[in-house]
Short mmCIF file of C-alpha atoms in Angstrom, two decimals:
data_model
loop_
_atom_site.label_atom_id
_atom_site.label_comp_id
_atom_site.label_asym_id
_atom_site.label_seq_id
_atom_site.Cartn_x
_atom_site.Cartn_y
_atom_site.Cartn_z
CA MET A 22 273.19 40.31 -2.27
CA ASN A 23 273.78 43.25 -0.01
CA THR A 24 272.60 45.65 -2.64
CA ASN A 25 269.27 43.84 -2.77
CA SER A 26 268.87 43.86 0.96
CA ASP A 27 269.62 47.54 1.04
CA ARG A 28 267.13 48.28 -1.66
CA ARG A 29 264.38 46.39 0.10
CA SER A 30 265.44 46.93 3.66
CA HIS A 31 262.04 48.32 4.61
CA THR A 32 260.43 44.86 4.34
CA ALA A 33 261.68 41.75 6.08
CA PRO A 34 262.55 38.83 3.81
CA ILE A 35 260.09 35.92 3.94
CA ILE A 36 262.55 33.46 2.39
CA GLU A 37 266.27 33.69 3.08
CA ILE A 38 268.44 31.40 1.01
CA ASN A 39 272.02 31.23 2.17
CA ASP A 40 274.82 29.42 0.34
CA LEU A 41 272.50 26.68 -0.88
CA THR A 42 274.24 23.74 -2.55
CA VAL A 43 272.36 20.72 -3.88
CA ARG A 44 273.82 17.63 -5.47
CA TYR A 45 272.14 14.66 -7.16
CA GLY A 46 274.68 12.01 -6.31
CA ASP A 47 277.92 13.63 -7.51
CA LYS A 48 276.23 15.88 -10.02
CA PRO A 49 275.82 19.41 -8.70
CA ALA A 50 272.46 21.05 -9.30
CA LEU A 51 272.86 24.26 -7.30
CA ASN A 52 276.24 25.77 -6.46
CA GLY A 53 276.03 27.82 -3.31
CA ILE A 54 273.38 30.36 -4.24
CA SER A 55 272.12 33.04 -1.87
CA PHE A 56 269.27 35.49 -2.14
CA ASP A 57 266.24 36.76 -0.26
CA VAL A 58 262.60 36.87 -1.24
CA TYR A 59 260.43 39.62 0.19
CA LYS A 60 256.84 39.52 1.26
CA ASN A 61 254.19 40.23 -1.39
CA GLU A 62 256.52 40.37 -4.34
CA ILE A 63 256.53 38.33 -7.49
CA LEU A 64 260.02 36.98 -8.04
CA GLY A 65 260.55 35.73 -11.55
CA ILE A 66 263.19 33.03 -11.96
CA ILE A 67 264.42 32.55 -15.51
CA GLY A 68 267.14 30.42 -17.01
CA PRO A 69 267.65 27.61 -19.51
CA ALA A 70 267.06 23.94 -18.70
CA GLN A 71 269.34 22.31 -16.11
CA SER A 72 269.90 25.59 -14.34
CA GLY A 73 268.39 24.37 -11.06
CA LYS A 74 265.13 26.31 -11.01
CA THR A 75 262.88 23.36 -10.19
CA THR A 76 265.39 22.00 -7.69
CA LEU A 77 265.30 25.32 -5.91
CA LEU A 78 261.52 25.15 -5.53
CA LYS A 79 261.69 21.55 -4.35
CA VAL A 80 264.21 22.48 -1.67
CA ILE A 81 261.88 25.16 -0.36
CA ASN A 82 258.91 22.82 0.18
CA ARG A 83 261.14 19.84 0.95
CA THR A 84 259.77 17.54 -1.72
CA LEU A 85 263.35 17.04 -2.91
CA GLU A 86 263.79 14.45 -0.20
CA PHE A 87 261.65 12.01 -2.22
CA THR A 88 264.40 11.93 -4.83
CA ALA A 89 266.96 9.38 -3.71
CA GLY A 90 270.61 10.36 -3.41
CA THR A 91 270.29 14.11 -3.02
CA THR A 92 272.38 16.15 -0.62
CA VAL A 93 271.41 19.63 0.50
CA GLU A 94 273.86 22.04 2.14
CA GLY A 95 273.38 25.60 3.24
CA SER A 96 270.22 27.02 4.69
CA VAL A 97 266.79 27.98 3.42
CA LYS A 98 264.83 29.95 5.97
CA LEU A 99 261.10 30.48 5.72
CA ASP A 100 259.82 33.09 8.17
CA GLY A 101 263.17 32.77 9.92
CA VAL A 102 262.91 28.99 10.40
CA ASP A 103 265.28 26.67 8.56
CA VAL A 104 263.15 24.36 6.43
CA ASN A 105 265.64 21.52 6.71
CA THR A 106 265.34 21.29 10.46
CA VAL A 107 261.69 22.29 10.83
CA GLY A 108 259.75 19.92 13.06
CA ASP A 109 256.40 19.97 11.26
CA VAL A 110 257.25 19.37 7.62
CA TYR A 111 253.58 18.90 6.70
CA GLY A 112 252.76 22.26 8.22
CA LEU A 113 255.65 23.77 6.27
CA ARG A 114 254.30 22.37 3.01
CA ARG A 115 250.89 23.81 3.78
CA LYS A 116 252.45 27.26 3.84
CA ILE A 117 253.60 26.76 0.27
CA GLY A 118 251.45 26.24 -2.79
CA MET A 119 253.20 24.38 -5.60
CA VAL A 120 252.19 24.18 -9.24
CA LEU A 121 254.18 21.75 -11.36
CA PRO A 122 254.97 22.18 -15.08
CA LEU A 123 252.64 19.44 -16.27
CA PRO A 124 249.23 19.20 -14.65
CA VAL A 125 249.02 16.41 -12.10
CA GLY A 126 245.36 15.73 -11.52
CA LEU A 127 245.00 13.68 -8.41
CA PRO A 128 242.71 10.78 -9.30
CA LEU A 129 239.79 12.34 -7.44
CA SER A 130 236.77 14.41 -8.40
CA ILE A 131 237.25 18.10 -9.18
CA TYR A 132 235.74 18.98 -5.83
CA ASP A 133 237.92 16.52 -3.93
CA ASN A 134 241.04 17.70 -5.74
CA VAL A 135 240.57 21.19 -4.39
CA ALA A 136 239.26 20.02 -1.02
CA PHE A 137 242.14 17.59 -0.51
CA ALA A 138 244.52 19.99 1.17
CA PRO A 139 241.95 21.61 3.50
CA ARG A 140 240.76 18.14 4.47
CA THR A 141 244.25 16.93 5.30
CA ALA A 142 244.64 20.07 7.37
CA GLY A 143 241.53 19.09 9.30
CA VAL A 144 238.69 21.16 7.77
CA ARG A 145 235.56 19.01 7.95
CA ALA A 146 232.56 21.33 7.66
CA LYS A 147 230.86 20.95 4.27
CA SER A 148 229.90 24.61 4.02
CA GLU A 149 233.46 25.70 4.69
CA LEU A 150 234.82 23.28 2.10
CA ASP A 151 232.23 24.45 -0.46
CA GLU A 152 233.32 27.99 0.10
CA ILE A 153 237.03 27.16 -0.31
CA VAL A 154 236.40 25.15 -3.47
CA GLU A 155 234.36 27.91 -5.08
CA ARG A 156 236.84 30.63 -4.13
CA CYS A 157 239.87 28.71 -5.39
CA LEU A 158 238.25 27.62 -8.63
CA GLN A 159 237.20 31.19 -9.29
CA GLN A 160 240.68 32.47 -8.58
CA ALA A 161 242.07 29.95 -11.03
CA ALA A 162 239.57 31.07 -13.70
CA LEU A 163 237.98 27.62 -13.83
CA TRP A 164 234.76 27.96 -11.85
CA ASP A 165 232.47 28.87 -14.75
CA GLU A 166 233.58 25.87 -16.78
CA VAL A 167 233.22 23.24 -14.10
CA LYS A 168 230.63 24.48 -11.63
CA ASP A 169 227.99 22.07 -12.98
CA ARG A 170 230.20 18.99 -12.85
CA LEU A 171 232.24 19.22 -9.69
CA ASN A 172 231.84 15.50 -9.12
CA THR A 173 233.46 14.32 -12.33
CA LEU A 174 237.02 13.08 -12.21
CA GLY A 175 239.58 15.87 -12.27
CA THR A 176 241.68 13.86 -14.68
CA LYS A 177 238.90 13.95 -17.28
CA LEU A 178 239.41 17.66 -17.83
CA SER A 179 241.48 18.97 -20.71
CA GLY A 180 245.17 19.71 -20.14
CA GLY A 181 244.69 23.45 -19.71
CA GLN A 182 241.74 22.96 -17.38
CA GLN A 183 243.73 20.46 -15.34
CA GLN A 184 246.55 22.95 -14.99
CA ARG A 185 244.10 25.54 -13.69
CA LEU A 186 242.77 22.87 -11.35
CA THR A 187 246.26 22.39 -9.94
CA ILE A 188 246.51 26.15 -9.45
CA ALA A 189 243.18 26.12 -7.61
CA ARG A 190 244.50 23.24 -5.53
CA ALA A 191 247.69 25.10 -4.70
CA LEU A 192 245.60 28.03 -3.48
CA SER A 193 243.25 25.87 -1.44
CA HIS A 194 245.32 25.85 1.72
CA GLN A 195 245.85 29.60 1.62
CA PRO A 196 249.63 29.45 1.27
CA GLU A 197 251.95 32.27 2.19
CA ILE A 198 254.08 31.49 -0.80
CA LEU A 199 252.94 30.32 -4.20
CA CYS A 200 255.55 28.53 -6.31
CA LEU A 201 254.68 28.27 -9.99
CA ASP A 202 256.97 26.04 -12.00
CA GLU A 203 256.42 26.89 -15.67
CA PHE A 204 252.69 26.79 -15.11
CA SER A 205 251.81 28.03 -18.57
CA ILE A 206 253.34 25.38 -20.83
CA ALA A 207 250.12 23.37 -20.89
CA VAL A 208 247.79 26.38 -20.97
CA ASP A 209 246.63 28.36 -23.98
CA PRO A 210 247.66 32.05 -24.28
CA ILE A 211 244.22 33.48 -23.46
CA THR A 212 243.93 31.45 -20.28
CA THR A 213 247.54 32.29 -19.44
CA MET A 214 246.63 35.96 -19.56
CA ARG A 215 243.64 35.35 -17.29
CA ILE A 216 245.79 33.49 -14.79
CA GLU A 217 248.42 36.21 -14.96
CA ASP A 218 245.74 38.75 -14.03
CA VAL A 219 244.82 36.56 -11.09
CA LEU A 220 248.47 36.40 -10.02
CA LYS A 221 248.68 40.18 -10.02
CA GLU A 222 245.71 40.29 -7.67
CA LEU A 223 247.12 37.53 -5.48
CA ARG A 224 250.30 39.52 -4.93
CA ALA A 225 248.44 41.47 -2.27
CA GLU A 226 247.90 38.29 -0.25
CA MET A 227 250.97 36.18 -0.88
CA THR A 228 254.50 35.98 -2.19
CA ILE A 229 254.88 34.40 -5.59
CA LEU A 230 257.90 32.57 -6.99
CA LEU A 231 257.43 32.34 -10.71
CA VAL A 232 259.76 29.98 -12.54
CA THR A 233 259.24 30.50 -16.22
CA ASN A 234 260.74 29.73 -19.59
CA LEU A 235 258.89 32.65 -21.11
CA VAL A 236 261.12 35.62 -20.38
CA GLN A 237 258.34 37.96 -21.44
CA GLN A 238 256.12 36.47 -18.75
CA ALA A 239 258.69 37.39 -16.13
CA LYS A 240 258.89 40.85 -17.63
CA ARG A 241 255.09 41.26 -17.47
CA LEU A 242 254.62 39.98 -13.95
CA ALA A 243 257.72 40.03 -11.81
CA ASN A 244 258.88 42.81 -9.49
CA ARG A 245 262.30 41.30 -9.41
CA THR A 246 263.86 38.68 -11.62
CA ALA A 247 266.62 36.18 -10.98
CA PHE A 248 268.64 34.68 -13.81
CA MET A 249 270.08 31.24 -13.19
CA LEU A 250 272.54 29.31 -15.32
CA ASN A 251 273.95 25.82 -14.69
CA GLY A 252 273.18 25.91 -10.99
CA ASP A 253 274.58 29.39 -10.42
CA LEU A 254 272.65 32.51 -9.64
CA VAL A 255 274.03 34.86 -12.27
CA GLU A 256 272.05 37.89 -11.32
CA ILE A 257 269.08 39.00 -9.27
CA ASP A 258 267.70 42.49 -9.61
CA THR A 259 264.55 44.43 -10.31
CA THR A 260 262.88 43.34 -13.51
CA ASP A 261 263.49 46.74 -15.07
CA VAL A 262 267.24 46.35 -14.64
CA ILE A 263 267.33 42.73 -15.85
CA PHE A 264 265.42 43.61 -18.99
CA SER A 265 267.26 46.88 -19.59
CA ASP A 266 270.08 47.32 -22.07
CA SER A 267 272.67 47.09 -19.33
CA PRO A 268 271.99 44.35 -16.81
CA GLY A 269 274.77 43.32 -14.46
CA SER A 270 275.95 40.44 -16.58
CA GLN A 271 276.47 39.93 -20.30
CA ALA A 272 274.96 36.43 -20.02
CA THR A 273 271.72 37.90 -18.69
CA TYR A 274 271.54 40.33 -21.57
CA ASP A 275 272.16 37.56 -24.08
CA TYR A 276 269.57 35.24 -22.55
CA VAL A 277 266.87 37.87 -22.19
CA ASN A 278 267.38 39.03 -25.75
CA GLY A 279 267.41 35.54 -27.15
CA THR A 280 271.03 35.55 -28.25
CA PHE A 281 271.46 32.21 -26.51
CA GLY A 282 269.34 29.73 -24.59
CA MET B 12 253.73 15.12 13.06
CA SER B 13 257.47 15.39 13.06
CA ARG B 14 259.81 13.00 11.37
CA PRO B 15 260.57 10.16 13.81
CA ASN B 16 264.20 10.00 14.84
CA PRO B 17 266.09 6.75 14.23
CA LYS B 18 265.37 5.48 17.73
CA GLN B 19 261.63 6.03 17.40
CA LYS B 20 261.75 4.49 13.96
CA PHE B 21 263.48 1.41 15.31
CA ALA B 22 260.94 1.12 18.11
CA LEU B 23 258.02 1.44 15.68
CA GLN B 24 259.51 -1.15 13.37
CA SER B 25 260.12 -3.56 16.23
CA ILE B 26 256.54 -3.17 17.44
CA ALA B 27 255.23 -3.78 13.94
CA LEU B 28 257.38 -6.87 13.52
CA LEU B 29 256.45 -8.21 16.95
CA THR B 30 252.75 -7.73 16.25
CA LEU B 31 253.11 -9.46 12.93
CA GLY B 32 254.99 -12.31 14.61
CA VAL B 33 252.43 -12.77 17.36
CA VAL B 34 249.54 -12.68 14.91
CA SER B 35 251.27 -15.21 12.68
CA VAL B 36 251.87 -17.58 15.59
CA LEU B 37 248.24 -17.32 16.69
CA VAL B 38 246.89 -17.92 13.21
CA TRP B 39 249.38 -20.71 12.74
CA ASN B 40 248.14 -22.48 15.87
CA VAL B 41 244.50 -22.15 14.86
CA LEU B 42 245.29 -23.47 11.42
CA LYS B 43 247.33 -26.32 12.78
CA LYS B 44 244.54 -27.43 15.09
CA THR B 45 241.87 -27.15 12.42
CA TYR B 46 243.72 -28.80 9.63
CA LEU B 47 245.78 -31.37 11.41
CA SER B 48 242.61 -32.97 12.69
CA ASP B 49 241.36 -33.07 9.10
CA VAL B 50 244.60 -34.55 7.89
CA GLN B 51 244.34 -37.22 10.56
CA VAL B 52 240.80 -38.13 9.61
CA LEU B 53 241.75 -38.33 5.95
CA SER B 54 244.81 -40.36 6.80
CA VAL B 55 242.79 -42.88 8.71
CA ALA B 56 240.33 -43.12 5.87
CA ARG B 57 242.79 -43.51 3.03
CA VAL B 58 246.32 -43.84 4.26
CA SER B 59 247.61 -44.50 0.79
CA ASP B 60 246.93 -40.96 -0.34
CA PRO B 61 249.62 -38.61 0.89
CA LEU B 62 249.57 -36.69 -2.37
CA PRO B 63 245.88 -35.88 -2.38
CA ASN B 64 246.13 -35.01 1.27
CA LEU B 65 248.92 -32.65 0.49
CA PHE B 66 247.47 -31.00 -2.57
CA GLY B 67 243.88 -31.85 -2.12
CA ASP B 68 242.18 -29.84 0.56
CA ILE B 69 240.70 -26.74 -0.99
CA TYR B 70 239.88 -25.15 2.35
CA PHE B 71 243.39 -25.62 3.53
CA PHE B 72 244.59 -24.27 0.26
CA LEU B 73 242.42 -21.19 0.31
CA SER B 74 243.24 -20.21 3.86
CA ILE B 75 246.95 -20.75 3.49
CA SER B 76 246.96 -18.82 0.21
CA PHE B 77 245.01 -16.03 1.81
CA LEU B 78 247.59 -15.83 4.58
CA GLY B 79 250.37 -15.99 2.04
CA VAL B 80 248.78 -13.19 0.05
CA LEU B 81 248.34 -11.03 3.14
CA LEU B 82 251.91 -11.67 4.21
CA GLY B 83 253.16 -10.89 0.71
CA ILE B 84 251.22 -7.65 0.39
CA THR B 85 252.23 -6.44 3.84
CA CYS B 86 255.83 -7.29 3.14
CA ALA B 87 255.80 -5.51 -0.22
CA PHE B 88 254.24 -2.36 1.25
CA TYR B 89 256.83 -2.30 3.99
CA LEU B 90 259.72 -2.82 1.59
CA GLU B 91 258.52 -0.34 -0.98
CA GLU B 92 257.06 2.43 1.15
CA TRP B 93 259.12 2.37 4.31
CA LEU B 94 262.56 0.93 3.69
CA PRO B 95 265.01 3.04 1.68
CA GLU B 96 266.31 1.46 -1.49
CA THR B 97 269.76 0.95 -0.01
CA ASN B 98 268.57 -0.90 3.08
CA TRP B 99 270.28 -4.29 3.24
CA VAL B 100 267.13 -6.16 4.38
CA ARG B 101 265.31 -4.80 1.35
CA CYS B 102 268.16 -5.74 -0.97
CA LEU B 103 268.29 -9.25 0.50
CA ILE B 104 264.54 -9.88 0.27
CA GLU B 105 264.22 -8.36 -3.19
CA GLY B 106 267.04 -10.56 -4.44
CA GLN B 107 265.41 -13.70 -3.06
CA VAL B 108 262.01 -12.65 -4.33
CA SER B 109 263.21 -12.13 -7.86
CA ILE B 110 264.81 -15.57 -7.85
CA LEU B 111 261.87 -17.39 -6.31
CA SER B 112 259.18 -15.66 -8.33
CA GLY B 113 260.98 -16.48 -11.55
CA VAL B 114 260.89 -20.23 -10.93
CA PRO B 115 258.09 -21.94 -12.88
CA SER B 116 255.38 -23.11 -10.52
CA LEU B 117 255.62 -26.67 -11.80
CA LEU B 118 259.09 -26.95 -10.30
CA TYR B 119 257.64 -26.39 -6.84
CA GLY B 120 255.37 -29.37 -7.36
CA LEU B 121 258.32 -31.46 -8.48
CA LEU B 122 260.28 -30.21 -5.48
CA VAL B 123 257.57 -31.54 -3.20
CA VAL B 124 257.35 -34.91 -4.89
CA THR B 125 261.04 -35.51 -5.37
CA VAL B 126 262.58 -33.85 -2.33
CA PHE B 127 260.17 -32.95 0.43
CA LEU B 128 258.04 -36.10 0.44
CA PRO B 129 260.81 -38.73 0.22
CA TYR B 130 263.13 -37.06 2.67
CA SER B 131 260.49 -36.10 5.18
CA GLY B 132 259.45 -39.73 5.58
CA ALA B 133 255.92 -39.23 4.35
CA PHE B 134 256.54 -42.02 1.86
CA GLN B 135 258.54 -44.50 3.77
CA ARG B 136 258.90 -47.20 1.23
CA THR B 137 258.11 -45.85 -2.17
CA GLN B 138 260.37 -42.77 -2.36
CA GLY B 139 257.96 -40.95 -4.62
CA PHE B 140 254.68 -41.88 -6.17
CA PRO B 141 253.28 -45.16 -4.87
CA PRO B 142 253.74 -47.72 -7.64
CA ALA B 143 250.59 -48.42 -9.62
CA GLY B 144 248.97 -51.74 -8.87
CA ASP B 145 250.74 -51.99 -5.56
CA LEU B 146 248.22 -49.89 -3.70
CA ASN B 147 247.39 -52.25 -0.89
CA THR B 148 250.96 -52.76 0.14
CA ALA B 149 251.61 -49.04 -0.19
CA SER B 150 248.64 -48.23 1.95
CA LEU B 151 250.02 -50.39 4.72
CA GLN B 152 253.48 -48.95 4.44
CA VAL B 153 252.49 -45.32 4.37
CA SER B 154 250.22 -45.63 7.36
CA SER B 155 253.08 -44.33 9.45
CA PHE B 156 252.26 -40.69 8.79
CA GLN B 157 248.92 -41.09 10.46
CA GLY B 158 248.76 -38.12 12.80
CA ASP B 159 252.04 -36.81 11.46
CA THR B 160 252.51 -33.05 11.13
CA THR B 161 255.02 -33.35 8.31
CA LEU B 162 252.49 -33.00 5.52
CA PHE B 163 251.15 -29.84 7.05
CA TYR B 164 254.59 -28.29 7.18
CA ILE B 165 255.44 -29.38 3.67
CA ALA B 166 252.27 -27.86 2.32
CA VAL B 167 252.81 -24.60 4.15
CA LEU B 168 256.44 -24.37 3.08
CA THR B 169 255.56 -25.01 -0.54
CA PHE B 170 252.84 -22.41 -0.62
CA VAL B 171 255.02 -19.85 1.08
CA LEU B 172 257.75 -20.48 -1.48
CA LEU B 173 255.33 -20.38 -4.37
CA VAL B 174 252.78 -17.70 -3.52
CA VAL B 175 254.54 -15.14 -1.34
CA PRO B 176 257.38 -14.10 -3.70
CA ARG B 177 254.93 -13.71 -6.59
CA VAL B 178 252.64 -11.56 -4.49
CA ILE B 179 255.54 -9.42 -3.25
CA LYS B 180 256.76 -8.88 -6.77
CA ALA B 181 253.35 -8.00 -8.20
CA THR B 182 252.59 -5.63 -5.32
CA GLN B 183 255.92 -3.87 -5.61
CA GLU B 184 255.43 -3.38 -9.33
CA ALA B 185 251.96 -1.98 -8.75
CA LEU B 186 253.25 0.42 -6.09
CA ARG B 187 256.14 1.55 -8.26
CA SER B 188 253.77 2.28 -11.10
CA VAL B 189 252.01 5.01 -9.11
CA PRO B 190 253.43 8.16 -10.74
CA ILE B 191 255.90 10.06 -8.58
CA PRO B 192 254.31 13.43 -9.48
CA ILE B 193 251.07 12.25 -7.89
CA ARG B 194 252.88 11.44 -4.67
CA GLU B 195 254.82 14.70 -4.80
CA SER B 196 251.70 16.73 -5.47
CA ALA B 197 249.91 15.14 -2.56
CA TYR B 198 252.89 15.71 -0.27
CA ALA B 199 253.19 19.29 -1.52
CA LEU B 200 249.61 19.85 -0.39
CA GLY B 201 250.62 18.98 3.14
CA ALA B 202 249.42 15.37 3.24
CA ASN B 203 251.37 13.02 5.48
CA ARG B 204 252.64 9.62 4.44
CA TRP B 205 249.57 7.77 5.68
CA GLN B 206 247.18 10.09 3.84
CA VAL B 207 249.16 9.78 0.62
CA LEU B 208 249.15 6.01 1.00
CA THR B 209 245.46 5.59 1.75
CA LYS B 210 244.05 8.28 -0.52
CA HIS B 211 246.22 7.82 -3.59
CA VAL B 212 248.70 4.99 -3.63
CA VAL B 213 246.38 2.20 -2.48
CA PRO B 214 243.38 3.11 -4.69
CA LEU B 215 245.64 3.42 -7.72
CA SER B 216 247.55 0.20 -7.20
CA LEU B 217 244.86 -2.03 -5.67
CA PRO B 218 243.50 -3.62 -8.88
CA ARG B 219 247.02 -4.60 -9.86
CA VAL B 220 247.80 -5.97 -6.41
CA VAL B 221 244.65 -8.09 -6.49
CA ALA B 222 245.47 -9.25 -10.01
CA GLY B 223 248.96 -10.30 -8.91
CA ALA B 224 247.62 -12.17 -5.91
CA CYS B 225 245.04 -13.98 -8.04
CA ARG B 226 247.70 -14.96 -10.55
CA ALA B 227 249.93 -16.35 -7.81
CA MET B 228 247.07 -18.39 -6.34
CA SER B 229 246.08 -19.56 -9.77
CA CYS B 230 249.61 -20.87 -10.32
CA ALA B 231 249.53 -22.81 -7.08
CA LEU B 232 246.07 -24.24 -7.78
CA ALA B 233 247.03 -25.27 -11.29
CA VAL B 234 250.09 -27.16 -10.06
CA SER B 235 248.00 -28.90 -7.44
CA ALA B 236 245.42 -29.81 -10.06
CA LEU B 237 248.16 -31.15 -12.30
CA PHE B 238 249.49 -33.46 -9.61
CA ILE B 239 246.04 -34.65 -8.65
CA GLY B 240 245.41 -35.32 -12.33
CA ILE B 241 248.58 -37.37 -12.66
CA TYR B 242 247.69 -39.25 -9.52
CA ILE B 243 244.21 -40.04 -10.81
CA SER B 244 245.36 -41.18 -14.19
CA GLY B 245 248.26 -43.31 -13.01
CA TYR B 246 248.14 -44.26 -9.41
CA THR B 247 244.68 -45.00 -8.20
CA ILE B 248 242.00 -47.41 -9.29
CA GLN B 249 239.21 -45.44 -7.64
CA PRO B 250 239.44 -41.90 -9.03
CA GLY B 251 235.87 -41.01 -7.94
CA GLN B 252 236.36 -38.45 -5.19
CA MET B 253 239.66 -37.24 -6.55
CA SER B 254 238.11 -36.34 -9.90
CA GLY B 255 235.86 -33.89 -8.11
CA ARG B 256 238.87 -32.30 -6.46
CA PHE B 257 240.72 -32.21 -9.72
CA ALA B 258 237.84 -30.38 -11.39
CA LEU B 259 237.49 -28.01 -8.47
CA PHE B 260 241.17 -27.08 -8.48
CA LEU B 261 241.38 -26.72 -12.21
CA GLY B 262 238.19 -24.66 -12.29
CA ALA B 263 239.36 -22.39 -9.50
CA ALA B 264 242.75 -21.93 -11.20
CA LEU B 265 241.09 -21.04 -14.49
CA LEU B 266 238.63 -18.64 -12.88
CA LEU B 267 241.36 -16.88 -10.93
CA SER B 268 243.60 -16.50 -13.93
CA ILE B 269 240.75 -15.16 -16.06
CA PHE B 270 239.80 -12.73 -13.30
CA SER B 271 243.41 -11.66 -12.99
CA SER B 272 243.73 -11.06 -16.74
CA PHE B 273 240.49 -9.11 -16.69
CA LEU B 274 241.78 -6.90 -13.88
CA SER B 275 245.12 -6.30 -15.58
CA GLN B 276 243.39 -5.33 -18.78
CA ARG B 277 240.73 -3.18 -17.20
CA TYR B 278 243.25 -1.44 -14.93
CA PRO B 279 246.64 -1.04 -16.61
CA LEU B 280 249.64 -0.04 -14.50
CA ALA B 281 248.89 3.28 -12.89
CA SER B 282 251.72 5.08 -14.66
CA THR B 283 250.39 4.22 -18.11
CA ARG B 284 246.77 4.81 -17.23
CA HIS B 285 244.80 7.91 -18.14
CA ILE B 286 243.17 7.85 -14.79
#
């Protein structure tokens, strides 16, 4: 980890994960992993199923506590504050945008889906909400398709459109960190490319954690990439190194080149 | 809003319970006054009819069912949304509920006739249905419950046993059927528990909750109708007024059960619904 800190010592880390261990009952999901995430980078997280990628994201925005029987040890600091002891958990979650693998359309209209988070945060003015909705839908490459039917149910959209709706929703509270959990599995390749372009632009405004099963997606987008396996952090380094012929670990090389996983 | 610490939580829960208790006592008193006077009037008019008095007053029935439904729904929300799954109160209540709600509703009627009525003294001589053809004697004998509160308590107890567990069970199932990803997404957007509950969980589960409540009331009405029917056919020579009640109860039971089926069909469990 020290090597990473040295390499990036000119920017302060926005997320500091220190010796994080998570168990579901007796079953370990994360075994004491530590790394930092820096401001305005895209960190790709790759790894086969059961490697703890989703768990990691859920620890950061503290939605893991809705799963019964989980224990979390170690610390996750966001802007220097430990998320597990933070007083205002709702405020914490507003700093983080989360996109889940399968689209979860809240059973509300398209407009209300995007306006939900600003409203819970206390934005009431119609003009302000209109502005947020339009901006977020445009960022998620959905505005042109739905601008004439903002009042229809969000769940009536197609799968790919719903996924873009969830991305728009995740952007609606202007998060500092955007967590994308395999966002592209329900989206067609063309739209995926459009969203990836958006992500590249968003990097200027926020930090992006990109969990993906498509190693090429991490290669295209990420500044740095972490490889996780069975709850361990095998390697975290710049994307160039991870995808080079000589990454730090043989397992990384094998996974990236499709020899296993 | 920060997470309440255990002390605050305990205080909040106590306040909630106290409020519920006080409200119940108040409502109970109002009900008692209203309906006991009715029971008395009916008793004076036809003292031989403890069964119709017990099963027969639709207003009494509706208000007590309404209370039962409210109590059941509140209880289910508290169990499902606030108490953790390992909480011993929750385990205890859920165990009882699954036993009570599984008992066929007819058995509650039989329980009243064979246990509650004989042992409470409502029938002093006959220990059950008044014998047919012996109505005049029976009417003299049973006159002792004139102004008695026993019938009221029996009726309330029966409806609580019959309606509340069914409502709790139906409500819990409806709440559980709200997909976890929907809750998680809403929480991830910074909503607090109350916002998630009012904006998502309640709208998604409401049709099912209403359907469950209607089905529970329908069960209770149908059993009442059954006993009134038996009474009419076997134990009274003047079925006139009771026939009207019988029809009313049966009709209401049918309507409620049809409405409940309609709701369940129109709104499947939230988890299986393409919303």
